[in-house]
JSON list of C-alpha atoms in Angstrom, two decimals:
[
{"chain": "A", "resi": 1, "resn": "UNK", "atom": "CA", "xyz": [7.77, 17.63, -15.28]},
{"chain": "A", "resi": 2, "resn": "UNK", "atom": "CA", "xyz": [5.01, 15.96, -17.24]},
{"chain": "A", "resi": 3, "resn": "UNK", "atom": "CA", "xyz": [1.80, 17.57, -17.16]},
{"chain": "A", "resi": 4, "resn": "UNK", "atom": "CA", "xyz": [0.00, 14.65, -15.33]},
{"chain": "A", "resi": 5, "resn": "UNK", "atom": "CA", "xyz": [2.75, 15.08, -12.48]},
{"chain": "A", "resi": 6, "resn": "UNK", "atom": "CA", "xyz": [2.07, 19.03, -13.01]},
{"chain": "A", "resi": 7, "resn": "UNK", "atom": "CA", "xyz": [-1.90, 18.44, -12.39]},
{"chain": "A", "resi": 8, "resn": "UNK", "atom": "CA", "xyz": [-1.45, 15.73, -9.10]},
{"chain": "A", "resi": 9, "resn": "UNK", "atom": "CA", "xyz": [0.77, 18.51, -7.67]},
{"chain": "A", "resi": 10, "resn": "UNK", "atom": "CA", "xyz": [-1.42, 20.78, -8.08]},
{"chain": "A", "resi": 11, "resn": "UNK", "atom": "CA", "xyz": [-4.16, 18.67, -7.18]},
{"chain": "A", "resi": 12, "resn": "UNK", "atom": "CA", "xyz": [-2.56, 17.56, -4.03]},
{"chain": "A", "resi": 13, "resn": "UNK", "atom": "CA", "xyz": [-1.73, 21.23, -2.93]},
{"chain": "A", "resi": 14, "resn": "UNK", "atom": "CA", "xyz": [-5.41, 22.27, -3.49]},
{"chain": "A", "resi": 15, "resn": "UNK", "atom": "CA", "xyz": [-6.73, 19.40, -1.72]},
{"chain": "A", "resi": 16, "resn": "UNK", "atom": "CA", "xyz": [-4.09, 19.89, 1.51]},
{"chain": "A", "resi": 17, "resn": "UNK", "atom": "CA", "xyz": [-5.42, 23.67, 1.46]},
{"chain": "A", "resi": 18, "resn": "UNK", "atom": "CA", "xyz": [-9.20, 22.36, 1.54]},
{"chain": "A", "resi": 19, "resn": "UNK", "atom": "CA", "xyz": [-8.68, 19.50, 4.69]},
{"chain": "A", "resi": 20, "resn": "UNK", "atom": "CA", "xyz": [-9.79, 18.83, 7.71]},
{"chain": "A", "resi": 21, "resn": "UNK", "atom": "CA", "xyz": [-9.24, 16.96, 11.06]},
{"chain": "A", "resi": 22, "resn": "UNK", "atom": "CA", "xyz": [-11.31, 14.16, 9.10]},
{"chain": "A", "resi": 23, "resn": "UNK", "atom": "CA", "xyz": [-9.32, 11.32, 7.16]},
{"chain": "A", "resi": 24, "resn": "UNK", "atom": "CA", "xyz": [-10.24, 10.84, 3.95]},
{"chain": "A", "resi": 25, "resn": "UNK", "atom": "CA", "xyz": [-13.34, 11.94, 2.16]},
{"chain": "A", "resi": 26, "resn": "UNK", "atom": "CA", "xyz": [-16.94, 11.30, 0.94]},
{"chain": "A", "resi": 27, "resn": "UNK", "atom": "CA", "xyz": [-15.62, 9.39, -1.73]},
{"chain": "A", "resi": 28, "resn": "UNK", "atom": "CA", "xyz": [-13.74, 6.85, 0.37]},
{"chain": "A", "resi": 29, "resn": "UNK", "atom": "CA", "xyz": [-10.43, 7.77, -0.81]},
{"chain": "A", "resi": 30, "resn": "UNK", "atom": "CA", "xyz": [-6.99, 8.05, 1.35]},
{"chain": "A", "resi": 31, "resn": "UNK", "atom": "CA", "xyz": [-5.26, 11.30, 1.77]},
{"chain": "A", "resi": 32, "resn": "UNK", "atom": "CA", "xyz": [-2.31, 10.98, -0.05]},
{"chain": "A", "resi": 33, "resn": "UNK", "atom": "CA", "xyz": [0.79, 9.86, 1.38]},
{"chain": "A", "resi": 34, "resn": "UNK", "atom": "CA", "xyz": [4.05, 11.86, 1.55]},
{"chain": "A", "resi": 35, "resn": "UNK", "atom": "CA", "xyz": [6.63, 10.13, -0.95]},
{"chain": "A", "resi": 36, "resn": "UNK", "atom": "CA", "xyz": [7.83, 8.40, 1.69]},
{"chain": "A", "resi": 37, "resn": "UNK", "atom": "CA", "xyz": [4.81, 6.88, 2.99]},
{"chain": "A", "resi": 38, "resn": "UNK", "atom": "CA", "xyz": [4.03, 6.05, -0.94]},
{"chain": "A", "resi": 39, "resn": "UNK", "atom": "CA", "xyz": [6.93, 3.30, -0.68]},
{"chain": "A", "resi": 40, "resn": "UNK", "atom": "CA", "xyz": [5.68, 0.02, 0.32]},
{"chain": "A", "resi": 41, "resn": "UNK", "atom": "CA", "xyz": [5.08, -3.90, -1.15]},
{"chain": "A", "resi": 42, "resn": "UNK", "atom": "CA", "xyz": [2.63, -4.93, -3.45]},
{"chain": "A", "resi": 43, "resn": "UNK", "atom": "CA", "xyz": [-0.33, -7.01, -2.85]},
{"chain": "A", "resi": 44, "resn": "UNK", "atom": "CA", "xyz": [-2.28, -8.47, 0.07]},
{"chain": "A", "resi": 45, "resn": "UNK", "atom": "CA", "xyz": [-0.57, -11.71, -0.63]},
{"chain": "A", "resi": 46, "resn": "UNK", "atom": "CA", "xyz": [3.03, -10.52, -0.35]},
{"chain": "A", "resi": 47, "resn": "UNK", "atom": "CA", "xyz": [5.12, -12.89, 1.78]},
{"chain": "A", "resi": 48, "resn": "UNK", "atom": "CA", "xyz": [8.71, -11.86, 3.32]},
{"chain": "A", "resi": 49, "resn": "UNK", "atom": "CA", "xyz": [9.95, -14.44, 0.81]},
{"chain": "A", "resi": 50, "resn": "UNK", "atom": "CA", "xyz": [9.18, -12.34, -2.40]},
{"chain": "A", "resi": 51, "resn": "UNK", "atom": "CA", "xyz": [11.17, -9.53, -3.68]},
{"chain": "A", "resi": 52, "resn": "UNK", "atom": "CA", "xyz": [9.29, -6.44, -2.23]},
{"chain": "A", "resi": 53, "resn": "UNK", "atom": "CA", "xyz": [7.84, -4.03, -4.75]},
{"chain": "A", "resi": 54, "resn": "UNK", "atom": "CA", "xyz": [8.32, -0.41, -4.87]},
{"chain": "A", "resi": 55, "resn": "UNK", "atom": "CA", "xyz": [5.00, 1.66, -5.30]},
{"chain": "A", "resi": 56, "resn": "UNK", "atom": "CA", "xyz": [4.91, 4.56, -7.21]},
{"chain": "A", "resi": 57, "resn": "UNK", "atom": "CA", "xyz": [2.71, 7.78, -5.72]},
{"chain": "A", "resi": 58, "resn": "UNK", "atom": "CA", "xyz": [1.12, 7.78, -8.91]},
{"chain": "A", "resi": 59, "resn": "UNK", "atom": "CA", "xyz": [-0.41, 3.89, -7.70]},
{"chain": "A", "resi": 60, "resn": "UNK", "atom": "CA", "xyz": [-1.01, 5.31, -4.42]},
{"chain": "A", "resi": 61, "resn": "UNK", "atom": "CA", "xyz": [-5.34, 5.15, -4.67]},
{"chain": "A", "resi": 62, "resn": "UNK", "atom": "CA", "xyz": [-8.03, 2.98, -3.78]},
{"chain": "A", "resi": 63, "resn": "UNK", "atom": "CA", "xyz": [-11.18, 2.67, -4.92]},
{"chain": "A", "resi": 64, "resn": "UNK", "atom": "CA", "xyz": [-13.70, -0.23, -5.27]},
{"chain": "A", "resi": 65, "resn": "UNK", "atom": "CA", "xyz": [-14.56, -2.47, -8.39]},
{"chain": "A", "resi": 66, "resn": "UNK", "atom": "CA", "xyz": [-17.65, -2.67, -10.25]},
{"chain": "A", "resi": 67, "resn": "UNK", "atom": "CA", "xyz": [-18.53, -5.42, -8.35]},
{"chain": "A", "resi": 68, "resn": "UNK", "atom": "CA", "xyz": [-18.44, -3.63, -4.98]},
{"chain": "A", "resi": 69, "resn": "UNK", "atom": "CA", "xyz": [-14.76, -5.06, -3.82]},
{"chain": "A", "resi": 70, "resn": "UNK", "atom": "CA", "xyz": [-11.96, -2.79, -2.38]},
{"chain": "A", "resi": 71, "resn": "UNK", "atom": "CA", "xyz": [-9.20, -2.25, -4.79]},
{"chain": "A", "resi": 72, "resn": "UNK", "atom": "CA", "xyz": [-5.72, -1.08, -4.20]},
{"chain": "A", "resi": 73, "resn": "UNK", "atom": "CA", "xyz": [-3.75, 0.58, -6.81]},
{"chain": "A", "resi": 74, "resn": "UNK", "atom": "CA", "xyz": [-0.61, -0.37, -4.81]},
{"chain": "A", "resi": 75, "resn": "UNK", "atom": "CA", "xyz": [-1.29, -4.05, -6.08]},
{"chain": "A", "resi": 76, "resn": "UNK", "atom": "CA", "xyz": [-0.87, -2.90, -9.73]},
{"chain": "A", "resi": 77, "resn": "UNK", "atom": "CA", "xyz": [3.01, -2.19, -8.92]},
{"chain": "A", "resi": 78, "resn": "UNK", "atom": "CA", "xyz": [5.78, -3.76, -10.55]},
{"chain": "A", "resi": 79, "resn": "UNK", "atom": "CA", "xyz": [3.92, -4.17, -13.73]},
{"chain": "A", "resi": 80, "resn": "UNK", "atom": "CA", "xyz": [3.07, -1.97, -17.23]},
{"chain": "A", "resi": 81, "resn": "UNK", "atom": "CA", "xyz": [-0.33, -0.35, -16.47]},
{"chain": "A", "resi": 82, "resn": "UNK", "atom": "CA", "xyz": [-3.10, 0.84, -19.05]},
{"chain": "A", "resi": 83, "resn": "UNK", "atom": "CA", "xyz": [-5.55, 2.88, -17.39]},
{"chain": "A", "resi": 84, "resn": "UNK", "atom": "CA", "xyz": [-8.96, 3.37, -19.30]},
{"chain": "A", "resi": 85, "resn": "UNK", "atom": "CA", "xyz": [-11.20, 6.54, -18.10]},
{"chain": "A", "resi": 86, "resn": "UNK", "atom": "CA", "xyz": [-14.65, 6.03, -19.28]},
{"chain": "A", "resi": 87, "resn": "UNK", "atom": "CA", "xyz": [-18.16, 7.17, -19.15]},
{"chain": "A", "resi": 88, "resn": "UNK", "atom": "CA", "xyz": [-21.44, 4.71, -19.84]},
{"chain": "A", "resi": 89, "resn": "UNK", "atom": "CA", "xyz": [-22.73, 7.75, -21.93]},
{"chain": "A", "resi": 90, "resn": "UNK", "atom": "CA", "xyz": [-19.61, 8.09, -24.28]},
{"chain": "A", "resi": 91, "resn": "UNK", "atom": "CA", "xyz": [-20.05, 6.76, -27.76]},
{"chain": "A", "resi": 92, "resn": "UNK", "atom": "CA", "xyz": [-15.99, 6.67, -28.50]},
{"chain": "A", "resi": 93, "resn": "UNK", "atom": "CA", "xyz": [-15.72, 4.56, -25.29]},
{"chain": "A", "resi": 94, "resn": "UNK", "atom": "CA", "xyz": [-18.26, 2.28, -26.01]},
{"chain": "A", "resi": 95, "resn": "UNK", "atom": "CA", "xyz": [-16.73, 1.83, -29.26]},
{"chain": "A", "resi": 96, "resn": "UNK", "atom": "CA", "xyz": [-13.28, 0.87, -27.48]},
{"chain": "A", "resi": 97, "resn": "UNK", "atom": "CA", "xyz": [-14.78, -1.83, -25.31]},
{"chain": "A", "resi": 98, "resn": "UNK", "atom": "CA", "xyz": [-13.76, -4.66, -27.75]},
{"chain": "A", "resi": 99, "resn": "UNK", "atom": "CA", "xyz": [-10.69, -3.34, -28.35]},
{"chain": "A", "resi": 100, "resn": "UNK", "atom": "CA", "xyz": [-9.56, -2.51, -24.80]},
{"chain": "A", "resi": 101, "resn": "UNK", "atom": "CA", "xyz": [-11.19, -6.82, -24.24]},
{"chain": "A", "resi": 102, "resn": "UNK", "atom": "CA", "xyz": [-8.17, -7.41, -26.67]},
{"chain": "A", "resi": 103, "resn": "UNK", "atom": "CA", "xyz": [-5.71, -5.99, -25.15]},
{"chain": "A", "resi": 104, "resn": "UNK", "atom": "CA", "xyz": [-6.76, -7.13, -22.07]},
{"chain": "A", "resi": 105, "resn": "UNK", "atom": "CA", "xyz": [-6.84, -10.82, -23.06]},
{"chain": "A", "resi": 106, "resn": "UNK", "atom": "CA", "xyz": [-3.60, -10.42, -25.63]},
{"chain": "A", "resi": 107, "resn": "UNK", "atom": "CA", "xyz": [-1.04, -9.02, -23.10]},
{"chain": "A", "resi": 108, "resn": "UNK", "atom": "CA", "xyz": [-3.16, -9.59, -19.57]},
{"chain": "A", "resi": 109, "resn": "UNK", "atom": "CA", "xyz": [-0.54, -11.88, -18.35]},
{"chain": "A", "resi": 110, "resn": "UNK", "atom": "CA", "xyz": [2.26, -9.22, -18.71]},
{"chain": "A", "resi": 111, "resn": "UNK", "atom": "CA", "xyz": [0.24, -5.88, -18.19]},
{"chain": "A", "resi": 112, "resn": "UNK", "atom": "CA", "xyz": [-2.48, -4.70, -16.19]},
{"chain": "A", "resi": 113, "resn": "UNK", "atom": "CA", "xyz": [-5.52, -3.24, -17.95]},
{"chain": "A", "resi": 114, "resn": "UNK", "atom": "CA", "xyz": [-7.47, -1.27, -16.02]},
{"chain": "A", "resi": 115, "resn": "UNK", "atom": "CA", "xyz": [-11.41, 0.61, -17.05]},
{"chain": "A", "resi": 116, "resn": "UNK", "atom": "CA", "xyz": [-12.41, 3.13, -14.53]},
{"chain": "A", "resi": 117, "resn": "UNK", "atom": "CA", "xyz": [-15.70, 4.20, -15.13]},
{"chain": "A", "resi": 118, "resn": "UNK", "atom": "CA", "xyz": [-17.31, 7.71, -14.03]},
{"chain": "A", "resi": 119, "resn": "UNK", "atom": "CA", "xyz": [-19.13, 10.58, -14.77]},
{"chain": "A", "resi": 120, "resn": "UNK", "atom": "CA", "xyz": [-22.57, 8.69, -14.05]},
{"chain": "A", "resi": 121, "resn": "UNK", "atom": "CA", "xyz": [-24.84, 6.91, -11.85]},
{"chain": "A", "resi": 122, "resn": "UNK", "atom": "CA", "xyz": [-23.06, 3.40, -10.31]},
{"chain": "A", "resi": 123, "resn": "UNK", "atom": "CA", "xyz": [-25.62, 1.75, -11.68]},
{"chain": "A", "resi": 124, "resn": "UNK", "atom": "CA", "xyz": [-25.11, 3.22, -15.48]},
{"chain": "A", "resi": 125, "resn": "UNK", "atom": "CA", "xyz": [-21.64, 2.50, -15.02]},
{"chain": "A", "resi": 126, "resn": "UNK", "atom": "CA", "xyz": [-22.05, -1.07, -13.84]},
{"chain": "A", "resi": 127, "resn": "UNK", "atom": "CA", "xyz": [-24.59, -1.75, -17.17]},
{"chain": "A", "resi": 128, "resn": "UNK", "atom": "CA", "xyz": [-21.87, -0.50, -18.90]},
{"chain": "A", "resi": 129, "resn": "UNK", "atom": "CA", "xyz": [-19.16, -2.39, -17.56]},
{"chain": "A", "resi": 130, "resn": "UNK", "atom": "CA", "xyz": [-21.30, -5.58, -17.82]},
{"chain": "A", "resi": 131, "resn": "UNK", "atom": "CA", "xyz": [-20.04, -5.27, -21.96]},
{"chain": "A", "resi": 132, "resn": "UNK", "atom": "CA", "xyz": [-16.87, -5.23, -21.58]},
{"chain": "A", "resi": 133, "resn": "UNK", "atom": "CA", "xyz": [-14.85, -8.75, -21.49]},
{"chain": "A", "resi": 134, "resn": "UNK", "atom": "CA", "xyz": [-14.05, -10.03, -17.25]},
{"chain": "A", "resi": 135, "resn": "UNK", "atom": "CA", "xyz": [-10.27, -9.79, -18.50]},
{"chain": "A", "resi": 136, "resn": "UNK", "atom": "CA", "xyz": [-10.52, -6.02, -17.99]},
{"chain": "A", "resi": 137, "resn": "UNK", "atom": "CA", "xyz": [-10.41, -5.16, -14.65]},
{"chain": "A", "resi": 138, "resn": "UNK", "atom": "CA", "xyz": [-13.05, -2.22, -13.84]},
{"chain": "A", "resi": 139, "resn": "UNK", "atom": "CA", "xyz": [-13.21, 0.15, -10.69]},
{"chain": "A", "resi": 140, "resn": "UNK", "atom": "CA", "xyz": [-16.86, 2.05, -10.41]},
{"chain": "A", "resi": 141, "resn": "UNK", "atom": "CA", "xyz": [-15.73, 6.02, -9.27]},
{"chain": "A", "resi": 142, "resn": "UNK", "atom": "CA", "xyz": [-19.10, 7.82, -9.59]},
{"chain": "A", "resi": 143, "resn": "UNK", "atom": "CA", "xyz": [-17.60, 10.54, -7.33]},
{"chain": "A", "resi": 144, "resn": "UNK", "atom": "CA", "xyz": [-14.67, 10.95, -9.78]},
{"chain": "A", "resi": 145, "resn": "UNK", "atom": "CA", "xyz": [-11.93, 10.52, -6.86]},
{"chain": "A", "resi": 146, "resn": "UNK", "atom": "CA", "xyz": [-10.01, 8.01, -9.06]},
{"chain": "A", "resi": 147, "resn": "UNK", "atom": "CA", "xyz": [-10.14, 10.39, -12.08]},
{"chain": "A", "resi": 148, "resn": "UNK", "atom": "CA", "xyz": [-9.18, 13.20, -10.00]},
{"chain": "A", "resi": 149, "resn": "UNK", "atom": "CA", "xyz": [-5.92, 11.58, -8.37]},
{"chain": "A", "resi": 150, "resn": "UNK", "atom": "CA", "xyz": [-4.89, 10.96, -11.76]},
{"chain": "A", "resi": 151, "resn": "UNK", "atom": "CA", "xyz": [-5.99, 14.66, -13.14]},
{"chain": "A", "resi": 152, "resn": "UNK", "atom": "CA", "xyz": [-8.08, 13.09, -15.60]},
{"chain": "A", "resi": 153, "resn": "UNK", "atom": "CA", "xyz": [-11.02, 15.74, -17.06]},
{"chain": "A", "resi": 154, "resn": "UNK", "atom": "CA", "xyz": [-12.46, 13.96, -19.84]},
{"chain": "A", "resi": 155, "resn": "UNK", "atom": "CA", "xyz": [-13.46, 10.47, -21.25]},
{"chain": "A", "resi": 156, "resn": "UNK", "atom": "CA", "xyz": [-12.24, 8.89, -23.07]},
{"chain": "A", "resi": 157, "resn": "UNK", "atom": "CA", "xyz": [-8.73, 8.89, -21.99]},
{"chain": "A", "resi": 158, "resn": "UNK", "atom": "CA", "xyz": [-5.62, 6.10, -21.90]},
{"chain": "A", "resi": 159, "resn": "UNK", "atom": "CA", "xyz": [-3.08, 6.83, -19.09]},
{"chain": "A", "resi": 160, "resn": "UNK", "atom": "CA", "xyz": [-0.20, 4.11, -19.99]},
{"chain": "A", "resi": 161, "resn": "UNK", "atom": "CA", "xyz": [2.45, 3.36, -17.52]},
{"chain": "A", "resi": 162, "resn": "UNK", "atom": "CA", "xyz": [5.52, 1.42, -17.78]},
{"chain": "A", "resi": 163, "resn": "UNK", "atom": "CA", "xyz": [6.29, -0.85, -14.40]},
{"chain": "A", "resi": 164, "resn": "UNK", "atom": "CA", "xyz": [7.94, 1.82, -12.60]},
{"chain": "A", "resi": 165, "resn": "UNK", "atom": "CA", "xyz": [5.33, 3.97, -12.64]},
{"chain": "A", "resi": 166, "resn": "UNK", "atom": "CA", "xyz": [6.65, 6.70, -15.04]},
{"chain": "A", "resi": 167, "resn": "UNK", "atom": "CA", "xyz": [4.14, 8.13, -17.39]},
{"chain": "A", "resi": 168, "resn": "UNK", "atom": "CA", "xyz": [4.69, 6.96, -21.28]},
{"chain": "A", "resi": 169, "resn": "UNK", "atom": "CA", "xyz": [1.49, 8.26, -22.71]},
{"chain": "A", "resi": 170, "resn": "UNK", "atom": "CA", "xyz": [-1.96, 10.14, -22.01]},
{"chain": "A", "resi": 171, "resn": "UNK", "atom": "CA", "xyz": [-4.84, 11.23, -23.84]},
{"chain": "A", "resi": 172, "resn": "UNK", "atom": "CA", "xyz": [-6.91, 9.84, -26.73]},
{"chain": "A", "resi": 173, "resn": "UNK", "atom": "CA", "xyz": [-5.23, 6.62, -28.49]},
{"chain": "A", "resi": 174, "resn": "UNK", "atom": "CA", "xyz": [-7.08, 4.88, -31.48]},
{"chain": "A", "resi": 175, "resn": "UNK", "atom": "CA", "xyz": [-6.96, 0.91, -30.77]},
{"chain": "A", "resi": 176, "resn": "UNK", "atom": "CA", "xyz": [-3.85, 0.77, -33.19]},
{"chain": "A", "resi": 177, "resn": "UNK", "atom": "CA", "xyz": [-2.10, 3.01, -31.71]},
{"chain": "A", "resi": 178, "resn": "UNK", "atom": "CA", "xyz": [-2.87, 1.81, -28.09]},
{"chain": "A", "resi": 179, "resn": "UNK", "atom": "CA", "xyz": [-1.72, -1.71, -29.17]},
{"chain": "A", "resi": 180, "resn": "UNK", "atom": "CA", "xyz": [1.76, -0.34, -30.93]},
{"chain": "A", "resi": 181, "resn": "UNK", "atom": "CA", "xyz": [2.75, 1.32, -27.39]},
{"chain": "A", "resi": 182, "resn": "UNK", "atom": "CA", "xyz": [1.63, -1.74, -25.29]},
{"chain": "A", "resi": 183, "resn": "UNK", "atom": "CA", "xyz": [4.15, -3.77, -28.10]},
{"chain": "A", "resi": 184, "resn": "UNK", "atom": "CA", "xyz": [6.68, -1.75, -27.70]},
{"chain": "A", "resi": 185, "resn": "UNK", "atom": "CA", "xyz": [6.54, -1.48, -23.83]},
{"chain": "A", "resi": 186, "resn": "UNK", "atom": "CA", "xyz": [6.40, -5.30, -23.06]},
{"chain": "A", "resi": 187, "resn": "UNK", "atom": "CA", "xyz": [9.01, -5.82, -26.17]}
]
């Protein structure tokens, strides 16, 4: 078992330990579904007409963007996902933001990039998110809900996906490196 799967596990038992009669918490997030709740289509705009798309667990979290909207991780399925965890305050991620722009605009059409900033204020986070390029989609988690669904503990940290949802890399990645895997996954 990889050691993100290892953490959620955990995360998920300490959580169902710590719950109440009350659905969801401060944060806004879901309780997480059992696996086979965490099967459904993609996308508010899903008609009966498209192939439906199997959602990973690992997809199953909302959260809002930057600018205030709900997001859905569920609409992210069926699609390579980069996940970018960063903090307004971190030099190394503000020294990624043109590079993680790059990606975003080089392979946008066949991968979802995704910035999810935390460990600060929402309003530190959205000056900081104002910098990086509008092909970059960017969730505001001040509470750390997102980061904590995905066992994420420190900034700044890649979380790459392939379209099923299975787990091809975590941790630091220099830009190079980042764009090799991303390469490789959309061949």
């Amino acid at each position: 078992m990889s050691r993100l799967a290892t953490l959620a596990c955990a995360g998920v038992l300490l959580l169902t330990g710590c719950a109440s009669d009350v659905e969801g918490d401060a944060t806004g997030t879901e309780p997480a579904a059992s696996a086979a709740e965490s099967t459904s289509t993609a996308g508010a705009d899903s008609t009966a007409s498209e192939a439906s798309v199997d959602v990973p667990e690992v997809l199953d979290f909302t959260t809002e963007t930057v600018a205030g909207e709900p997001f859905d991780g569920a609409d992210l399925a069926g699609r390579p996902t980069v996940f970018w965890f960063w903090a307004p305050w971190c030099p190394t991620c503000r020294a990624q933001i043109s590079g993680v722009g790059e990606l975003a605009a080089t392979y946008g059409s066949e991968v979802n990039v995704v910035g999810i900033g935390a460990l600060d204020e929402r309003e530190a986070i959205e000056e900081f998110a104002a910098e990086v390029s509008p092909d970059v989609t960017l969730l505001a988690d001040p509470e750390g809900a997102a980061w904590r669904h995905f066992g994420v503990t420190a900034q700044s940290t890649y979380l790459v996906l392939d379209e099923s949802g299975t787990e091809l890399e975590s941790g630091y990645l220099d830009d190079a490196e980042l764009v090799a895997l991303v390469d490789d996954l959309v061949g």
